[in-house]
Amino acid sequence: MFDPQKLLRPHLKTLVPYTSARDEYKGDEGVFLDANENPIGSITEENWNRYPDPYQLSLKAKLAEIKGVDSNQIFLGNGSDEPIDLIYRAFCEPGNDEVIINAPTYGMYKVSADINNVSVKEVLLTDKFDLDQGAINKAISDKTKVIWICSPNNPTGNDLSIEITESILKSFNGLVVIDEAYIDFADRPSWINRLNEFPNLIVLQTMSKAWGLAALRMGIAFCSVGVRTILDKIKAPYNLSGLTQRTVLDSLKNLDKKEEMVKQLLLNRDQLGSELESLEGVVKVYPTDANFFLVKMINAREVYLRLIEKKVILRDRSGVVLCEGGIRITVGTEEENERLIKELKKLK
Ligand SMILES: *Cc1c(COP(=O)(O)O)cnc(C)c1O
């Protein structure tokens, strides 16, 4: 049976985390002279003078209800960036342990590994952009602590094999992180429904994409209670600002609006996809389960640079392994997509 305590870096096993007086006294009423706050108020119209809830309990309760998980299985971070970093800091011994990424994929898994001096084994996706089970199995060593799976994958856009992912979850004795930043645009249930089956599973989601709250910085790690307890111990005490907690809580009560936006974006996606396909200079529009397309173009780098001159900014992925000639294009509003197509037609 997987036990996160066995995976934990040795020096953290005896860590005494930071505590505040409010860990001992829970309640809104009282005379709070424990945290050296300004009791008069704030210089802003609204008052922000009190420290926010370090464990974000109201927010987690609401999320748990929406997502159908236990609130003890939720860790909230300052963007997904924070849980990505904390997973390294908790489980990967610098200069010794390894992780596996399935490339091409989201850049932060490697950047964060590099910052933490953890070595990365890069396994290439197949030519269909799917997980290469044989190559992953070969890459696993007794130093491998984490396998990163991004699904739908950035920058290729596609969902990765459920069967292979499941087989890795079952056979690998370290953590399997499935990054579902784009799950709202995909046509499959989330892996969070299977948290109770796999104690080594961490599912990342974010408020930055479908919810339209990228500037607030909130990422979610759904995981076993054991893993969550570890992440809670090493995080900064007040990692989510009060403004973020309050605004996200309000947003979660407006689920319909999110779903409406997703519906609109899926329509825009279909429309943009077929327009891109009909363009001269487009070699291939890869199928997508996300809110962006990977598009293979003739002279991709040049197209990218010429569109910048027109103030249309795309993401050049032409230098990325398996993405040669590729540009990543986010699905915009109808007007933005029209503008993009117009500018692309004007090239040559
Ligand atoms: C955009 C994106 C995120 C979001 O990161 P935040 O820090 O939550 O904004 C996470 N993972 C992937 C793969 C992404 O593309």
Short mmCIF file of C-alpha atoms and ligand atoms in Angstrom, two decimals:
data_model
loop_
_atom_site.label_atom_id
_atom_site.label_comp_id
_atom_site.label_asym_id
_atom_site.label_seq_id
_atom_site.Cartn_x
_atom_site.Cartn_y
_atom_site.Cartn_z
CA MET A 1 0.00 0.00 0.00
CA PHE A 2 1.27 3.48 -0.95
CA ASP A 3 2.26 5.55 2.08
CA PRO A 4 3.20 9.20 1.47
CA GLN A 5 5.16 9.25 4.73
CA LYS A 6 7.58 6.76 3.18
CA LEU A 7 8.07 9.03 0.19
CA LEU A 8 8.53 12.16 2.31
CA ARG A 9 12.03 13.70 2.43
CA PRO A 10 13.66 12.45 5.65
CA HIS A 11 14.31 15.86 7.21
CA LEU A 12 10.60 16.76 6.95
CA LYS A 13 9.43 13.80 9.01
CA THR A 14 10.12 15.70 12.22
CA LEU A 15 9.26 19.17 10.94
CA VAL A 16 7.37 21.37 13.37
CA PRO A 17 5.21 23.62 11.18
CA TYR A 18 4.41 27.27 11.91
CA THR A 19 1.40 27.77 14.10
CA SER A 20 -0.56 30.89 14.93
CA ALA A 21 -2.72 31.53 17.97
CA ARG A 22 -5.72 31.17 15.72
CA ASP A 23 -4.92 27.51 15.22
CA GLU A 24 -5.93 27.20 18.87
CA TYR A 25 -8.83 29.64 18.95
CA LYS A 26 -11.37 29.29 16.17
CA GLY A 27 -14.09 31.91 15.96
CA ASP A 28 -14.85 35.27 14.45
CA GLU A 29 -15.84 37.02 17.68
CA GLY A 30 -13.23 38.17 20.14
CA VAL A 31 -10.53 40.68 20.96
CA PHE A 32 -7.70 39.70 18.69
CA LEU A 33 -4.41 40.89 20.12
CA ASP A 34 -2.37 37.90 18.96
CA ALA A 35 -1.11 38.74 15.45
CA ASN A 36 0.15 42.33 15.58
CA GLU A 37 -2.41 43.44 13.03
CA ASN A 38 -3.70 46.99 12.77
CA PRO A 39 -6.89 47.00 14.87
CA ILE A 40 -8.16 50.31 13.49
CA GLY A 41 -8.67 49.12 9.94
CA SER A 42 -7.07 49.48 6.52
CA ILE A 43 -6.13 52.42 4.35
CA THR A 44 -8.48 51.02 1.73
CA GLU A 45 -12.22 51.46 1.78
CA GLU A 46 -12.68 47.79 2.51
CA ASN A 47 -10.96 46.30 5.50
CA TRP A 48 -8.15 43.82 4.92
CA ASN A 49 -6.42 44.29 8.24
CA ARG A 50 -6.91 40.72 9.52
CA TYR A 51 -4.87 37.76 8.34
CA PRO A 52 -6.81 35.40 6.07
CA ASP A 53 -7.76 31.82 6.91
CA PRO A 54 -4.53 29.81 6.40
CA TYR A 55 -6.48 26.66 5.56
CA GLN A 56 -9.18 28.33 3.42
CA LEU A 57 -11.94 26.24 5.01
CA SER A 58 -15.03 28.00 3.60
CA LEU A 59 -13.57 27.90 0.13
CA LYS A 60 -12.67 24.22 0.41
CA ALA A 61 -16.14 23.34 1.72
CA LYS A 62 -17.74 24.96 -1.33
CA LEU A 63 -15.26 23.36 -3.73
CA ALA A 64 -15.79 19.96 -2.12
CA GLU A 65 -19.52 20.32 -2.70
CA ILE A 66 -19.10 21.29 -6.35
CA LYS A 67 -16.45 18.70 -7.11
CA GLY A 68 -17.90 15.81 -5.12
CA VAL A 69 -14.79 15.14 -3.05
CA ASP A 70 -14.05 15.37 0.66
CA SER A 71 -12.78 18.81 1.67
CA ASN A 72 -9.86 17.05 3.38
CA GLN A 73 -8.72 15.97 -0.07
CA ILE A 74 -8.23 19.55 -1.23
CA PHE A 75 -5.06 21.64 -1.10
CA LEU A 76 -5.21 25.21 -2.41
CA GLY A 77 -2.19 27.05 -3.72
CA ASN A 78 -1.08 30.35 -5.21
CA GLY A 79 -1.70 29.12 -8.77
CA SER A 80 -0.87 25.55 -9.78
CA ASP A 81 2.71 26.75 -9.61
CA GLU A 82 2.64 26.44 -5.83
CA PRO A 83 1.58 22.79 -5.52
CA ILE A 84 4.00 21.92 -8.34
CA ASP A 85 6.84 23.44 -6.33
CA LEU A 86 5.65 21.99 -3.01
CA ILE A 87 5.51 18.47 -4.46
CA TYR A 88 9.23 18.75 -5.23
CA ARG A 89 10.04 20.29 -1.86
CA ALA A 90 8.12 17.61 0.00
CA PHE A 91 9.07 14.45 -1.84
CA CYS A 92 12.21 14.97 -3.94
CA GLU A 93 15.65 15.03 -2.35
CA PRO A 94 17.77 17.58 -4.28
CA GLY A 95 20.74 16.09 -6.09
CA ASN A 96 19.39 12.59 -5.69
CA ASP A 97 15.75 11.94 -6.59
CA GLU A 98 14.25 11.94 -10.07
CA VAL A 99 10.93 12.67 -11.75
CA ILE A 100 9.56 11.74 -15.15
CA ILE A 101 7.87 14.16 -17.52
CA ASN A 102 6.16 13.22 -20.78
CA ALA A 103 7.45 15.66 -23.35
CA PRO A 104 6.47 17.90 -24.99
CA THR A 105 4.53 19.24 -22.04
CA TYR A 106 3.96 22.18 -19.70
CA GLY A 107 7.25 23.90 -18.89
CA MET A 108 6.81 24.38 -15.14
CA TYR A 109 7.42 20.73 -14.21
CA LYS A 110 10.99 21.04 -15.43
CA VAL A 111 11.62 24.64 -14.33
CA SER A 112 10.43 23.80 -10.84
CA ALA A 113 12.58 20.65 -10.82
CA ASP A 114 15.59 22.71 -11.90
CA ILE A 115 14.96 25.28 -9.16
CA ASN A 116 14.83 22.45 -6.64
CA ASN A 117 17.86 20.66 -8.11
CA VAL A 118 15.84 17.55 -8.91
CA SER A 119 16.71 15.65 -12.06
CA VAL A 120 14.16 15.18 -14.79
CA LYS A 121 13.90 12.18 -17.08
CA GLU A 122 12.15 13.27 -20.23
CA VAL A 123 10.14 10.51 -21.93
CA LEU A 124 8.84 11.45 -25.37
CA LEU A 125 5.18 11.07 -26.21
CA THR A 126 4.49 8.81 -29.16
CA ASP A 127 4.00 10.29 -32.64
CA LYS A 128 0.27 10.35 -31.81
CA PHE A 129 1.12 12.53 -28.79
CA ASP A 130 0.12 9.78 -26.37
CA LEU A 131 1.92 8.28 -23.37
CA ASP A 132 4.62 5.76 -24.26
CA GLN A 133 4.05 3.14 -21.61
CA GLY A 134 7.10 1.04 -22.45
CA ALA A 135 9.43 4.03 -22.38
CA ILE A 136 7.94 5.28 -19.10
CA ASN A 137 8.43 1.88 -17.47
CA LYS A 138 12.03 1.84 -18.66
CA ALA A 139 12.65 5.33 -17.29
CA ILE A 140 11.39 4.49 -13.80
CA SER A 141 14.19 3.83 -11.32
CA ASP A 142 14.20 3.45 -7.57
CA LYS A 143 14.93 7.18 -7.40
CA THR A 144 11.78 8.13 -9.31
CA LYS A 145 9.40 9.93 -6.97
CA VAL A 146 6.92 11.61 -9.31
CA ILE A 147 5.49 11.04 -12.79
CA TRP A 148 3.94 14.16 -14.33
CA ILE A 149 1.04 13.62 -16.71
CA CYS A 150 -0.61 16.66 -18.27
CA SER A 151 -4.02 15.80 -19.69
CA PRO A 152 -5.31 17.46 -21.79
CA ASN A 153 -1.68 18.09 -22.60
CA ASN A 154 -0.14 21.50 -23.16
CA PRO A 155 1.02 22.28 -25.91
CA THR A 156 -0.39 19.37 -27.95
CA GLY A 157 -3.99 19.88 -26.77
CA ASN A 158 -5.02 16.22 -26.60
CA ASP A 159 -6.19 14.08 -23.72
CA LEU A 160 -3.81 11.25 -22.84
CA SER A 161 -4.70 7.57 -22.65
CA ILE A 162 -6.86 6.71 -19.65
CA GLU A 163 -5.78 3.05 -19.84
CA ILE A 164 -2.06 3.81 -19.72
CA THR A 165 -2.52 6.43 -17.00
CA GLU A 166 -4.48 3.91 -14.94
CA SER A 167 -1.84 1.27 -15.43
CA ILE A 168 0.86 3.71 -14.24
CA LEU A 169 -1.23 4.65 -11.20
CA LYS A 170 -1.52 0.96 -10.32
CA SER A 171 2.06 -0.13 -10.90
CA PHE A 172 4.13 2.91 -9.90
CA ASN A 173 4.91 3.25 -6.23
CA GLY A 174 5.54 7.01 -6.27
CA LEU A 175 3.22 9.93 -6.93
CA VAL A 176 1.38 10.34 -10.21
CA VAL A 177 0.37 13.96 -10.81
CA ILE A 178 -2.32 14.48 -13.44
CA ASP A 179 -2.54 18.13 -14.41
CA GLU A 180 -6.09 18.86 -15.50
CA ALA A 181 -5.76 22.60 -16.11
CA TYR A 182 -7.93 22.17 -19.24
CA ILE A 183 -10.41 19.59 -17.92
CA ASP A 184 -13.42 21.89 -18.42
CA PHE A 185 -12.86 21.78 -22.17
CA ALA A 186 -12.44 17.99 -22.35
CA ASP A 187 -15.16 15.45 -22.92
CA ARG A 188 -14.39 13.03 -20.10
CA PRO A 189 -14.85 12.81 -16.34
CA SER A 190 -12.09 14.16 -14.13
CA TRP A 191 -9.61 11.86 -12.42
CA ILE A 192 -10.79 13.40 -9.12
CA ASN A 193 -13.63 10.87 -9.24
CA ARG A 194 -11.04 8.15 -8.66
CA LEU A 195 -9.06 9.72 -5.83
CA ASN A 196 -10.20 7.10 -3.35
CA GLU A 197 -8.94 4.31 -5.59
CA PHE A 198 -5.40 5.68 -5.90
CA PRO A 199 -3.68 7.06 -2.79
CA ASN A 200 -0.69 8.04 -4.97
CA LEU A 201 -2.81 10.26 -7.25
CA ILE A 202 -2.64 14.05 -7.23
CA VAL A 203 -4.96 15.89 -9.61
CA LEU A 204 -4.15 19.53 -10.35
CA GLN A 205 -6.82 21.94 -11.47
CA THR A 206 -6.75 25.72 -11.70
CA MET A 207 -8.98 28.79 -11.63
CA SER A 208 -6.82 30.31 -14.38
CA LYS A 209 -8.44 28.87 -17.52
CA ALA A 210 -12.17 28.03 -17.75
CA TRP A 211 -13.05 30.09 -14.66
CA GLY A 212 -11.34 33.16 -16.07
CA LEU A 213 -9.51 34.04 -12.85
CA ALA A 214 -5.85 33.84 -13.89
CA ALA A 215 -4.95 37.08 -12.11
CA LEU A 216 -6.23 35.87 -8.74
CA ARG A 217 -3.71 33.00 -8.68
CA MET A 218 -5.42 29.91 -7.35
CA GLY A 219 -4.57 26.33 -8.14
CA ILE A 220 -6.07 23.21 -6.61
CA ALA A 221 -4.44 19.91 -5.76
CA PHE A 222 -6.89 17.07 -5.12
CA CYS A 223 -5.13 14.24 -3.29
CA SER A 224 -5.25 11.74 -0.45
CA VAL A 225 -5.52 13.19 3.05
CA GLY A 226 -1.98 11.97 3.75
CA VAL A 227 -0.51 13.95 0.88
CA ARG A 228 -2.58 17.03 1.71
CA THR A 229 -1.41 17.01 5.31
CA ILE A 230 2.20 17.04 4.09
CA LEU A 231 1.63 19.92 1.64
CA ASP A 232 -0.17 21.90 4.37
CA LYS A 233 2.81 21.47 6.70
CA ILE A 234 5.34 23.01 4.33
CA LYS A 235 3.34 25.72 2.59
CA ALA A 236 3.62 29.40 3.54
CA PRO A 237 1.00 29.96 6.27
CA TYR A 238 -1.07 32.55 4.39
CA ASN A 239 -0.50 31.37 0.84
CA LEU A 240 -3.88 32.53 -0.49
CA SER A 241 -4.75 36.18 0.04
CA GLY A 242 -8.04 37.18 1.60
CA LEU A 243 -9.04 38.90 -1.63
CA THR A 244 -8.46 35.70 -3.59
CA GLN A 245 -10.34 33.56 -1.09
CA ARG A 246 -13.34 35.83 -1.05
CA THR A 247 -13.51 36.41 -4.79
CA VAL A 248 -13.10 32.73 -5.66
CA LEU A 249 -15.75 31.74 -3.10
CA ASP A 250 -18.18 34.18 -4.72
CA SER A 251 -17.27 32.89 -8.19
CA LEU A 252 -17.91 29.28 -7.20
CA LYS A 253 -21.50 30.25 -6.47
CA ASN A 254 -21.78 31.26 -10.11
CA LEU A 255 -21.12 27.89 -11.71
CA ASP A 256 -23.63 28.64 -14.49
CA LYS A 257 -21.57 31.57 -15.72
CA LYS A 258 -18.48 29.38 -15.98
CA GLU A 259 -20.40 26.73 -17.89
CA GLU A 260 -21.83 29.34 -20.21
CA MET A 261 -18.35 30.66 -20.99
CA VAL A 262 -17.05 27.13 -21.61
CA LYS A 263 -19.96 26.44 -23.97
CA GLN A 264 -19.20 29.62 -25.88
CA LEU A 265 -15.49 28.82 -26.06
CA LEU A 266 -16.22 25.32 -27.37
CA LEU A 267 -18.32 26.85 -30.17
CA ASN A 268 -15.54 29.31 -30.92
CA ARG A 269 -13.09 26.43 -30.89
CA ASP A 270 -15.00 24.48 -33.55
CA GLN A 271 -15.33 27.57 -35.69
CA LEU A 272 -11.68 28.55 -35.36
CA GLY A 273 -10.55 24.97 -36.01
CA SER A 274 -12.31 24.72 -39.33
CA GLU A 275 -11.18 28.17 -40.43
CA LEU A 276 -7.58 27.35 -39.61
CA GLU A 277 -7.85 24.08 -41.52
CA SER A 278 -8.93 25.86 -44.67
CA LEU A 279 -5.95 28.23 -44.65
CA GLU A 280 -3.10 28.01 -47.09
CA GLY A 281 0.14 27.45 -45.20
CA VAL A 282 -1.52 25.34 -42.54
CA VAL A 283 -0.14 21.81 -42.67
CA LYS A 284 -2.15 20.34 -39.80
CA VAL A 285 -4.55 21.42 -37.10
CA TYR A 286 -4.16 18.87 -34.33
CA PRO A 287 -7.32 17.69 -32.58
CA THR A 288 -7.78 19.39 -29.22
CA ASP A 289 -9.49 18.71 -25.90
CA ALA A 290 -8.43 22.11 -24.55
CA ASN A 291 -9.02 25.81 -25.27
CA PHE A 292 -6.16 26.03 -27.75
CA PHE A 293 -4.90 24.45 -30.94
CA LEU A 294 -1.49 23.21 -31.88
CA VAL A 295 -1.20 24.13 -35.55
CA LYS A 296 1.57 22.97 -37.84
CA MET A 297 2.42 25.65 -40.40
CA ILE A 298 4.82 26.31 -43.19
CA ASN A 299 7.34 28.92 -41.94
CA ALA A 300 5.85 28.83 -38.44
CA ARG A 301 8.50 31.05 -36.88
CA GLU A 302 8.04 33.69 -39.55
CA VAL A 303 4.25 33.60 -39.26
CA TYR A 304 4.59 34.06 -35.52
CA LEU A 305 6.91 37.05 -35.92
CA ARG A 306 4.83 38.72 -38.60
CA LEU A 307 1.67 38.39 -36.52
CA ILE A 308 3.44 40.05 -33.60
CA GLU A 309 3.93 43.08 -35.86
CA LYS A 310 0.15 43.09 -36.25
CA LYS A 311 -0.22 42.85 -32.46
CA VAL A 312 -1.65 39.33 -32.65
CA ILE A 313 0.36 37.26 -30.19
CA LEU A 314 0.57 33.49 -30.56
CA ARG A 315 2.84 30.99 -28.84
CA ASP A 316 5.68 29.78 -31.02
CA ARG A 317 6.29 26.11 -30.28
CA SER A 318 8.18 25.39 -33.50
CA GLY A 319 11.40 24.70 -31.61
CA VAL A 320 9.80 22.24 -29.19
CA VAL A 321 10.46 18.51 -29.52
CA LEU A 322 7.77 16.73 -31.64
CA CYS A 323 6.16 20.14 -32.33
CA GLU A 324 8.41 21.20 -35.21
CA GLY A 325 6.59 23.84 -37.25
CA GLY A 326 4.02 24.20 -34.48
CA ILE A 327 2.27 27.29 -33.19
CA ARG A 328 -0.05 27.16 -30.20
CA ILE A 329 -3.15 29.29 -30.64
CA THR A 330 -5.54 30.06 -27.79
CA VAL A 331 -9.24 30.12 -28.70
CA GLY A 332 -10.27 33.76 -28.43
CA THR A 333 -13.56 35.62 -28.66
CA GLU A 334 -15.32 35.50 -32.03
CA GLU A 335 -13.90 38.94 -32.86
CA GLU A 336 -10.38 37.96 -31.89
CA ASN A 337 -10.53 34.76 -33.92
CA GLU A 338 -11.80 36.67 -36.96
CA ARG A 339 -8.97 39.15 -36.58
CA LEU A 340 -6.45 36.31 -36.38
CA ILE A 341 -7.81 34.62 -39.49
CA LYS A 342 -7.86 37.93 -41.35
CA GLU A 343 -4.21 38.59 -40.50
CA LEU A 344 -3.20 35.04 -41.44
CA LYS A 345 -4.92 35.39 -44.81
CA LYS A 346 -3.07 38.66 -45.46
CA LEU A 347 0.35 36.97 -45.08
CA LYS A 348 2.41 35.79 -48.09
C1 LIG B 1 -2.14 27.22 -17.67
C2 LIG B 1 -1.69 25.96 -17.03
C3 LIG B 1 -1.70 25.81 -15.64
C4 LIG B 1 -2.17 26.93 -14.76
O1 LIG B 1 -1.21 27.39 -13.91
P1 LIG B 1 -1.66 28.42 -12.77
O2 LIG B 1 -0.40 28.58 -11.99
O3 LIG B 1 -2.74 27.74 -11.98
O4 LIG B 1 -2.13 29.66 -13.43
C5 LIG B 1 -1.35 24.61 -15.08
N1 LIG B 1 -0.98 23.58 -15.86
C6 LIG B 1 -0.96 23.67 -17.19
C7 LIG B 1 -0.60 22.50 -17.99
C8 LIG B 1 -1.30 24.87 -17.81
O5 LIG B 1 -1.25 24.95 -19.15
#
